[in-house]
Tab-separated table of C-alpha atoms and ligand atoms in Angstrom:
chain	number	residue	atom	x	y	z
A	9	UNK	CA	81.281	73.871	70.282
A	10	UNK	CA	83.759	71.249	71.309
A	11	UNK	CA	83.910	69.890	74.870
A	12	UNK	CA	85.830	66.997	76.148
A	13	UNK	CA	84.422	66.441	79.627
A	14	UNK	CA	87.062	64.604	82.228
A	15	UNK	CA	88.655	62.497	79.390
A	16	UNK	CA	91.175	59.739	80.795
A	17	UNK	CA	92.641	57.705	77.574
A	18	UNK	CA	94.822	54.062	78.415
A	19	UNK	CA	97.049	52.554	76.304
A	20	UNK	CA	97.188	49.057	78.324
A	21	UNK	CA	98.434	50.561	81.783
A	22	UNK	CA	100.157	53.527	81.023
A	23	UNK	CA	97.541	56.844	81.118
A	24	UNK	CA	97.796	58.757	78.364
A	25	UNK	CA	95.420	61.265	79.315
A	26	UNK	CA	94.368	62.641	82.795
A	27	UNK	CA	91.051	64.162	83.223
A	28	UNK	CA	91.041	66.693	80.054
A	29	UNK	CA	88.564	69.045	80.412
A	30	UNK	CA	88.399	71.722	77.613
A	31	UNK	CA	85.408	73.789	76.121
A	32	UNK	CA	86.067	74.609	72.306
A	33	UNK	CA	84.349	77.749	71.173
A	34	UNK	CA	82.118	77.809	68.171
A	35	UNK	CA	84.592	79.605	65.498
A	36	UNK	CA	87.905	79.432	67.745
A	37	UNK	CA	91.331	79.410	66.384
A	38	UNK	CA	92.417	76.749	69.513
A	39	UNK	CA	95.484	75.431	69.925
A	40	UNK	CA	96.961	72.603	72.045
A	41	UNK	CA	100.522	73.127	72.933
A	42	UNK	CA	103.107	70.966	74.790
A	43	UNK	CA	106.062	69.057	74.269
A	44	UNK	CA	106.368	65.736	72.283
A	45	UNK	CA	104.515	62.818	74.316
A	46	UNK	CA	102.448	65.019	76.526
A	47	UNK	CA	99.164	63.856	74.824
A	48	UNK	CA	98.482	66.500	72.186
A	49	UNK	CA	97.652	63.727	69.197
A	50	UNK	CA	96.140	61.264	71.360
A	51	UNK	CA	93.428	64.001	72.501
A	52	UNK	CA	92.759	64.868	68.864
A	53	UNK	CA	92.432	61.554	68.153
A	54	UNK	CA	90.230	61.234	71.007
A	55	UNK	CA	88.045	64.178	69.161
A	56	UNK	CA	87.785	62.483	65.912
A	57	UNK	CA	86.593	58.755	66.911
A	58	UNK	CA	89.927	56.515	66.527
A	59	UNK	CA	90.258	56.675	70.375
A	60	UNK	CA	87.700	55.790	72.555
A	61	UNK	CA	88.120	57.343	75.786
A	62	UNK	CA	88.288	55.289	79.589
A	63	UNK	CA	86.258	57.585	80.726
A	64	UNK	CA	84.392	60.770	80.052
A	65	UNK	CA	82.459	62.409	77.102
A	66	UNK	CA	83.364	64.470	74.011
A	67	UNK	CA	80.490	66.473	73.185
A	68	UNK	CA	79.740	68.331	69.881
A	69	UNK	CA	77.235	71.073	69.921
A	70	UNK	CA	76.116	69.519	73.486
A	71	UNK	CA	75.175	66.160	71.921
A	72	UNK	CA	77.672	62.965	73.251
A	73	UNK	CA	79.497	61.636	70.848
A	74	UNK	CA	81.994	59.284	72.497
A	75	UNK	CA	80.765	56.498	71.058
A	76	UNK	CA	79.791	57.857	68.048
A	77	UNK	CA	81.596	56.264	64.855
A	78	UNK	CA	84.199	58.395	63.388
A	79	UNK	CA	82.662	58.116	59.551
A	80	UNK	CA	79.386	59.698	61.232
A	81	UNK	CA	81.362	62.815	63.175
A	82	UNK	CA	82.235	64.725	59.778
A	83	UNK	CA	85.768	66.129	61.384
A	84	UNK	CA	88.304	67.378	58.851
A	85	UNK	CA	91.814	66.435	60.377
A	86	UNK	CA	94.937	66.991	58.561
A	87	UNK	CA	97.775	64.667	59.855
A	88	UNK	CA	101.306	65.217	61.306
A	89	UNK	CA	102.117	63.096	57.944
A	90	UNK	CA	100.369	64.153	54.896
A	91	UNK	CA	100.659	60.539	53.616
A	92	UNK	CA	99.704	61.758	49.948
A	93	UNK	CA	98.253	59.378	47.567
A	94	UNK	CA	101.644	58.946	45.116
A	95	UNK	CA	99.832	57.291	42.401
A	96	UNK	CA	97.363	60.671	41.995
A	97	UNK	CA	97.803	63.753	40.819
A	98	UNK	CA	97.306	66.891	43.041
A	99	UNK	CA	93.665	67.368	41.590
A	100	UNK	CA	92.666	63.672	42.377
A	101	UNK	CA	94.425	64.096	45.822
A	102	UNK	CA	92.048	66.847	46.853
A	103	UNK	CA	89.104	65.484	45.145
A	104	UNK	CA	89.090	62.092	46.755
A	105	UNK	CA	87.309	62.809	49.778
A	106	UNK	CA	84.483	64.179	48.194
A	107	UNK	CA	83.791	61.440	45.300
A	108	UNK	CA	84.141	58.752	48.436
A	109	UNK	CA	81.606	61.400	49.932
A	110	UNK	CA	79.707	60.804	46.629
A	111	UNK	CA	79.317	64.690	45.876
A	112	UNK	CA	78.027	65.670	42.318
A	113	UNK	CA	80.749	66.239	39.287
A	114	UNK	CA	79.801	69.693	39.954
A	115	UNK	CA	80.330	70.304	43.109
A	116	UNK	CA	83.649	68.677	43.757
A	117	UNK	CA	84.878	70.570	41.101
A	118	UNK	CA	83.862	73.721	42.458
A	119	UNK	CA	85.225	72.859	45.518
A	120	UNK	CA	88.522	71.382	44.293
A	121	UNK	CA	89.176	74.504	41.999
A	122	UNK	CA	88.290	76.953	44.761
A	123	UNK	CA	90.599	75.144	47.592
A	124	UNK	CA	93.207	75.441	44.829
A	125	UNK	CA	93.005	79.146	44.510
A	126	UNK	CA	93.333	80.041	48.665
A	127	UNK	CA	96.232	77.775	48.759
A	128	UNK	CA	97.612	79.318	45.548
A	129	UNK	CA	98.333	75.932	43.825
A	130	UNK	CA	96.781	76.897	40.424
A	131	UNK	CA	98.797	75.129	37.947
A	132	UNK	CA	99.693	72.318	40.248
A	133	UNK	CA	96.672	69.974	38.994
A	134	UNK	CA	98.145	67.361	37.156
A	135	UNK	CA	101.235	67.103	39.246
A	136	UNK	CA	101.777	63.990	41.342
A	137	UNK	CA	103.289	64.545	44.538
A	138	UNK	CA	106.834	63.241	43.916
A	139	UNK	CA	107.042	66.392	42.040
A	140	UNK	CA	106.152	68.785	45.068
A	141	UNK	CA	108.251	70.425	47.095
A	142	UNK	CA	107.751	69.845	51.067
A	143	UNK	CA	105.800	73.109	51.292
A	144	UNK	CA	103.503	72.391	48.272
A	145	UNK	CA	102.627	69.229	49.404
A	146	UNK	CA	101.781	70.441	52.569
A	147	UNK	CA	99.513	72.430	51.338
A	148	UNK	CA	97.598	69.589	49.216
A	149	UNK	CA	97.186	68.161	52.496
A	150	UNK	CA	95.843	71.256	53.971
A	151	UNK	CA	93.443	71.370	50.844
A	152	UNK	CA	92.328	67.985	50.829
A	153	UNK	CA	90.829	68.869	54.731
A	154	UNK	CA	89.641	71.994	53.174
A	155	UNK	CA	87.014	71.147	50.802
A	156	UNK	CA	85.465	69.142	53.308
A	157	UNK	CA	84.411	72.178	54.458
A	158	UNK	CA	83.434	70.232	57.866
A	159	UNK	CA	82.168	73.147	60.577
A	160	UNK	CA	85.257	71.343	62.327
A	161	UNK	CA	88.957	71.521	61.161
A	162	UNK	CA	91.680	69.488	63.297
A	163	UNK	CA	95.400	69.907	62.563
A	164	UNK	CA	98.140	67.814	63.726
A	165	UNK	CA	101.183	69.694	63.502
A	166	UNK	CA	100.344	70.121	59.917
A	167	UNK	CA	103.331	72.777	59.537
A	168	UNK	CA	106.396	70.625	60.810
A	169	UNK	CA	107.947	69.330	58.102
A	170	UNK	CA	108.477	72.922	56.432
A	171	UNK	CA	111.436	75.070	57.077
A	172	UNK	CA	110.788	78.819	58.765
A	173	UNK	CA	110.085	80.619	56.056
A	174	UNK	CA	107.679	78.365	54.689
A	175	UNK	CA	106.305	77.973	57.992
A	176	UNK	CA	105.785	81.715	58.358
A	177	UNK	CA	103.460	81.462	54.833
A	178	UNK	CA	101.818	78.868	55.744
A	179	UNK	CA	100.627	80.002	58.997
A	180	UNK	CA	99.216	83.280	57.199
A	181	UNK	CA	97.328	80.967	55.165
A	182	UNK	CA	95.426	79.010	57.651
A	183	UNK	CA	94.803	82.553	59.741
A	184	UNK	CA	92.898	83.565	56.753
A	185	UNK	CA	91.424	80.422	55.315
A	186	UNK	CA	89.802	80.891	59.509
A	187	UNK	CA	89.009	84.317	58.815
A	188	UNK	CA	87.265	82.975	55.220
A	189	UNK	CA	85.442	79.902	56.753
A	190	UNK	CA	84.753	80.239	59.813
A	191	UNK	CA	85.754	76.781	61.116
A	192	UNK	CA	86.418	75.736	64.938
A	193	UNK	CA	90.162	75.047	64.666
A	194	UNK	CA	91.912	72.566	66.795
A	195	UNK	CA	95.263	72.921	65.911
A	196	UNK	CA	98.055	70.850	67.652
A	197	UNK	CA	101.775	72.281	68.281
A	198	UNK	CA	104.785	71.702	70.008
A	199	UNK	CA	106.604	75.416	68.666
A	200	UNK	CA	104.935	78.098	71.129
A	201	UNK	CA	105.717	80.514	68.605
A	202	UNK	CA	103.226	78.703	66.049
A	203	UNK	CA	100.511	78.873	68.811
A	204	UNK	CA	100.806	82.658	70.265
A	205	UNK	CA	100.342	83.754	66.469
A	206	UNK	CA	97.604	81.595	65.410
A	207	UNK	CA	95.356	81.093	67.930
A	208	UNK	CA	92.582	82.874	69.872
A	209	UNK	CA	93.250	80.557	72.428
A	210	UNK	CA	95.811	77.839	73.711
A	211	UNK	CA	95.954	75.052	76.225
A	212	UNK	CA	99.323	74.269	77.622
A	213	UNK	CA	99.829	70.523	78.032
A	214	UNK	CA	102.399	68.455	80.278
A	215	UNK	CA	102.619	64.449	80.318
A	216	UNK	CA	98.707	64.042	79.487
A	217	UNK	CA	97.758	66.727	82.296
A	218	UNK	CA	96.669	70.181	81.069
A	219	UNK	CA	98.358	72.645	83.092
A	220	UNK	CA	96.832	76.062	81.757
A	221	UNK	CA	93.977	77.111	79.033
A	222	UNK	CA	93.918	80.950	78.198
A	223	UNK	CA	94.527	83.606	75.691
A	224	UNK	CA	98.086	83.748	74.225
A	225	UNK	CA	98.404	86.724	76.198
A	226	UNK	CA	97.436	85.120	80.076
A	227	UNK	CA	99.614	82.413	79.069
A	228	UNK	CA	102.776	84.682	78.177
A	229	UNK	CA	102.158	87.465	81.129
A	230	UNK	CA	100.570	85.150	83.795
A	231	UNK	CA	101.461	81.467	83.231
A	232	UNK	CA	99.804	79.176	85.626
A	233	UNK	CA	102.799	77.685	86.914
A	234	UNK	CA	106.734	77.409	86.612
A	235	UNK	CA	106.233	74.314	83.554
A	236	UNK	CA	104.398	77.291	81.308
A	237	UNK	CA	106.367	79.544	82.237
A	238	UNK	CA	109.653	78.055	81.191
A	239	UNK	CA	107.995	76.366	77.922
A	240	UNK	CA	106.553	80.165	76.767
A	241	UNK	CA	108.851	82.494	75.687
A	242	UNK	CA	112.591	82.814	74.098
A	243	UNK	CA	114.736	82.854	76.265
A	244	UNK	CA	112.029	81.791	78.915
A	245	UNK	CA	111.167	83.421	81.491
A	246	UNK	CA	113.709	83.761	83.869
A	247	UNK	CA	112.685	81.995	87.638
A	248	UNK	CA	114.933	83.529	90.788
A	249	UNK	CA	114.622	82.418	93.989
A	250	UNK	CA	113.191	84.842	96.335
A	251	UNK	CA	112.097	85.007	100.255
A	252	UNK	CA	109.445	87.108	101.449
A	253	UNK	CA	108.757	88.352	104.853
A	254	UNK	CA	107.172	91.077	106.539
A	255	UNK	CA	106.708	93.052	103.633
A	256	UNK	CA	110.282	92.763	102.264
A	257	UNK	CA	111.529	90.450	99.457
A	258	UNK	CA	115.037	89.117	99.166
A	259	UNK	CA	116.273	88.102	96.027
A	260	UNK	CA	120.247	86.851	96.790
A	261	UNK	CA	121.736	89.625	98.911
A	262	UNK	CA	119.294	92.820	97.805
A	263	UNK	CA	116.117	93.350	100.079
A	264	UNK	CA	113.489	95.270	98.628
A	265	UNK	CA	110.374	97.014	99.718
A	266	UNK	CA	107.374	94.840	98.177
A	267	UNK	CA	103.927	97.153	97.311
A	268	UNK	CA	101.070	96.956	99.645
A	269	UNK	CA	98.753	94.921	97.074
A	270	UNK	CA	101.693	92.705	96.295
A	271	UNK	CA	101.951	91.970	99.799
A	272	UNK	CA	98.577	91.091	99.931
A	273	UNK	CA	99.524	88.396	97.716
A	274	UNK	CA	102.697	87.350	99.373
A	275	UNK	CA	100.853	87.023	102.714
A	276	UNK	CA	101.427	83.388	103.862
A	277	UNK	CA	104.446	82.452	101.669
A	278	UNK	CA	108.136	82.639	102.598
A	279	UNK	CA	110.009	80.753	100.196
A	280	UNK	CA	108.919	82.007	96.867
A	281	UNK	CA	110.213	81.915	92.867
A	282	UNK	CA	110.189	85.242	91.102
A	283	UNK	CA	109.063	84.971	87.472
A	284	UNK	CA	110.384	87.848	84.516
A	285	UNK	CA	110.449	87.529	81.428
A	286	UNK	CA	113.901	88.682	79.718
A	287	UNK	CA	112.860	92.065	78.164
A	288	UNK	CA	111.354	93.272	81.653
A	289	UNK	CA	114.831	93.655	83.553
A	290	UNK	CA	116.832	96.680	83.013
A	291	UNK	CA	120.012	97.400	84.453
A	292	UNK	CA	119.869	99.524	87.345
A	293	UNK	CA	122.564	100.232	90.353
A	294	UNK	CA	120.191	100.060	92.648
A	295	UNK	CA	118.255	97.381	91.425
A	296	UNK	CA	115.807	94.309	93.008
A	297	UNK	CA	118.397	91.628	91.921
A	298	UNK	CA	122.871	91.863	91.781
A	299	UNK	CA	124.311	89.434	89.298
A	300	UNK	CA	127.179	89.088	87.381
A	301	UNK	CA	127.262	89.359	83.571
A	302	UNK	CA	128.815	85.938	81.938
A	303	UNK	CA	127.917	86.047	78.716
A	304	UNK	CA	126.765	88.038	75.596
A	305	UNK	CA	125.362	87.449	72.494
A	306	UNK	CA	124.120	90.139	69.707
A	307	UNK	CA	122.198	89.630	66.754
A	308	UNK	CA	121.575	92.708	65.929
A	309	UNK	CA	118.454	93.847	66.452
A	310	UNK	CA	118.349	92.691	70.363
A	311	UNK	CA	121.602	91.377	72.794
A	312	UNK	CA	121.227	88.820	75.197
A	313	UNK	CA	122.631	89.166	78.516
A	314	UNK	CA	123.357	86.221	80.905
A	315	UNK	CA	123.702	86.981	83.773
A	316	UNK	CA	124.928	85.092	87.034
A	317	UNK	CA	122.242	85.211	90.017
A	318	UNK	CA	123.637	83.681	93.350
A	319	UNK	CA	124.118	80.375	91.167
A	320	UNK	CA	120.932	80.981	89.199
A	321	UNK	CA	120.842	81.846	85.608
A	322	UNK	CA	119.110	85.161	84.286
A	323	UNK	CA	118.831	86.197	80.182
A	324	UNK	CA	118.291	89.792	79.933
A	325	UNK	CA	117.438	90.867	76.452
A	326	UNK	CA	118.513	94.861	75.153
A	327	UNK	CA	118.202	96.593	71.957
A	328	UNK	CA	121.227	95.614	69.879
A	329	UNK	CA	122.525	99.286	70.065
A	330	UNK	CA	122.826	100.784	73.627
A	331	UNK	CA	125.899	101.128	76.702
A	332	UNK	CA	128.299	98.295	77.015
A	333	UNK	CA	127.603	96.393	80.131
A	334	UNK	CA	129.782	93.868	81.893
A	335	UNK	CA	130.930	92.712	85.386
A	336	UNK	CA	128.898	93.066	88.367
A	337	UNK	CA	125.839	94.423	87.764
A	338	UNK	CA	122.371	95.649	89.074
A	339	UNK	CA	118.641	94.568	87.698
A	340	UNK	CA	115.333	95.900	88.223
A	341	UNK	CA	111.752	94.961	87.276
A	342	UNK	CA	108.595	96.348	87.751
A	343	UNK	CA	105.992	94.666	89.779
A	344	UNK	CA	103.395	94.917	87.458
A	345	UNK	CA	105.457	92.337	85.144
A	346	UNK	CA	106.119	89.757	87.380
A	347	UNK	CA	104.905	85.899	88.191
A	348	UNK	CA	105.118	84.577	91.579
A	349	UNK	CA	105.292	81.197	92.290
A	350	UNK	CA	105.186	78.639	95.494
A	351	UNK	CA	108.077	77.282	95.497
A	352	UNK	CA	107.246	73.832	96.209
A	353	UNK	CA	103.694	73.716	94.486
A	354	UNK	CA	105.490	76.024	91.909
A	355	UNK	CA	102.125	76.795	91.100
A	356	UNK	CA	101.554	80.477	90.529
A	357	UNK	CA	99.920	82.590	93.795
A	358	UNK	CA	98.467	85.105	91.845
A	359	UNK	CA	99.133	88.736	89.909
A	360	UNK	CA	97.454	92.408	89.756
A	361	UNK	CA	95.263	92.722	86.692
A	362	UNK	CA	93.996	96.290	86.691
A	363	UNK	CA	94.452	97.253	90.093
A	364	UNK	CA	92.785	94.195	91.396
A	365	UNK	CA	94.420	91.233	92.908
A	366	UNK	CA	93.610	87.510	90.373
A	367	UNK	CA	94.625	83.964	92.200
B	3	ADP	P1	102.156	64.132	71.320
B	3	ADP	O1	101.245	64.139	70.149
B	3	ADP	O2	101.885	65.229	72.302
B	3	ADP	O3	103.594	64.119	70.936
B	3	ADP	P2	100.968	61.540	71.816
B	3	ADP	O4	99.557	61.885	72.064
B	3	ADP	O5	101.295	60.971	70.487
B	3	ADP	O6	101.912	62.772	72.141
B	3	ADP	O7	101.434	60.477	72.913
B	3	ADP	C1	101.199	60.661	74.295
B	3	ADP	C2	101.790	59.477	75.054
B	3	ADP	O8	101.032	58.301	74.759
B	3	ADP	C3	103.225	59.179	74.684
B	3	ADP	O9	103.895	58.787	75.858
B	3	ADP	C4	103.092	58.041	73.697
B	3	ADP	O10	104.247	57.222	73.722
B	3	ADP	C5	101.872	57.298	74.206
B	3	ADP	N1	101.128	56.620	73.117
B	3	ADP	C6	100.545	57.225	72.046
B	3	ADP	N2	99.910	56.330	71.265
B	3	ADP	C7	100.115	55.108	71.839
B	3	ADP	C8	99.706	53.759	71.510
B	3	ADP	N3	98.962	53.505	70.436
B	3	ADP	N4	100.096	52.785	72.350
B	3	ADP	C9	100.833	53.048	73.445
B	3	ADP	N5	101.240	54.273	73.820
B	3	ADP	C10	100.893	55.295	73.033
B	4	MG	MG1	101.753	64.185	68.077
């Protein structure tokens, strides 16, 4: 187990990190996810020793280890660059590590060979890396962190210089090298894609402040706030403004009746955003929301509607088959599917889960 406990990191006066506190599970696939600057390397580095922290503790297995060398924490950690040694072959790359480790002949070879084999780069040996392609050297990298075989694996958006395809591979390969090993995985990401399929859990981040920590699925159907919800999803989830009062919701012109445990929830607030995701609205005449189509764009399999909202801009996603639809039109959701947020806080006030009310 993992935990960094308040962590605040400095570079001279600028904060990098705001009181991170996260609890790694022994075995988790976990994922931090956030745009570019918003403190997803710095906290890794902040795991493995090459930052020491303002303030706070990292903790590994319950013992402190903040000040703990980073030679002594035995963390695998494959970079954003795979900075490959160019002078050695693909075998010497991977074995490196270990002879610095001063492993037997015997061992590193059995590890080398069987790192080799899950990454399928059998026949790649002698090769030096000039003679890789992107993907293949990506996967040295992957293997060199590999034979480690450190209880604790930390990736750096090891996957980013590959195109989609390879991405897709390569993303099967580190499910299962989990599902072989057993490691805890900290794996760092700015595609949201990348993290809902790999990990068990993911922690949303935003300019060094961590704004949500759940299973992929909390963080798609309930994000914490309007930042997650707009950085999950494609097209995002759509945010309409909406008032609420005695028991009746306005979105633009359309008043609707609001359920009795949803107006348990509404209690309080006036001024409110409505969260859905694309694929929950369906065109309805009588619908919660009016718009006005503006745009449409088919690729086959699914269209994307836009539609106009009192100024405010709403994707609707269809099958790519179905009833032409243009012009004024009307949308409905289903309670069950939506996110409500304060619209100043934008901070979300809370859902149903099961028939019970969760804040
Ligand atoms: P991410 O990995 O999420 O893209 P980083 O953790 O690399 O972001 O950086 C977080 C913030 O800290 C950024 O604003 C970055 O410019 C800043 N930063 C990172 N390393 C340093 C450093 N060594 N000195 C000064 N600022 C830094
Ligand atoms: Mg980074």
């Amino acid at each position: 187990m993992i935990e960094l406990k308040d962590i605040v990191v400095k570079f001279g006066d600028f904060e990098a990190l705001h009181n991170i506190n996260v609890n790694v599970k022994e075995g988790e696939f976990f994922t931090f996810l956030g745009p570019s600057g918003c403190g997803k390397t710095t906290t890794l580095r902040t795991i493995t020793g090459f930052i020491e922290p303002v303030s706070g503790t990292v903790s590994v297995n319950e013992q402190d280890i903040t000040h703990v060398p980073i030679e002594k924490r035995n963390i695998g950690i494959v970079f954003q660059s795979y900075a490959l040694f160019p002078h050695l072959s693909v075998w010497d790359n991977i074995a490196f590590g270990l002879k610095i480790q001063k492993l037997g002949e015997d061992e590193i070879k059995r590890r080398t060979t069987e790192a080799l084999k899950i990454l399928n780069l059998q026949g790649y040996e002698n090769r030096k890396p000039k003679d890789l392609s992107g993907g293949q050297k990506q996967r040295v990298a992957l293997c060199r962190a590999l034979v480690k075989q450190s209880p604790y694996f930390l990736l750096d958006e090891p996957l980013s210089n590959l195109d989609a395809q390879l991405r897709q591979q390569a993303r099967t390969e580190l499910v299962r090298i989990h599902e072989i090993y057993k490691p805890t995985m900290i794996y760092v990401t700015h595609d949201q894609i990348e993290a809902m399929t790999v990990a068990n859990r993911i922690v949303v981040m935003r300019d060094g402040v961590l704004q949500q920590a759940g299973t992929p699925d909390v963080i798609y159907h309930h994000p914490a706030n309007t930042f997650v919800a707009g950085f999950i999803g494609s097209p995002a989830m759509n945010i309409v403004s909406g008032y609420y009062s005695s028991g009746k919701l306005k979105i633009g012109d359309v008043v609707s009746d609001v359920p009795e445990l949803w107006q348990k929830i509404l209690a309080g607030h006036t001024n409110v955003l409505v969260g859905i995701r694309p694929e929950h609205l369906k065109p309805a005449a009588d619908g919660k929301i009016k718009g006005c189509v503006s745009y449409q764009e088919n690729t086959g399999n699914q269209r994307t509607v836009t539609v106009n909202v009192n100024g405010e801009t709403v994707f609707v996603t269809l099958p790519g088959v179905g009833a032409e639809i243009s012009g004024n039109i009307g949308l409905d959701f289903n309670w069950d599917e939506v996110s409500l947020f304060n619209a100043e806080t934008k901070e979300n006030i809370g859902y149903v889960q099961k028939g019970e009310i969760v804040r």
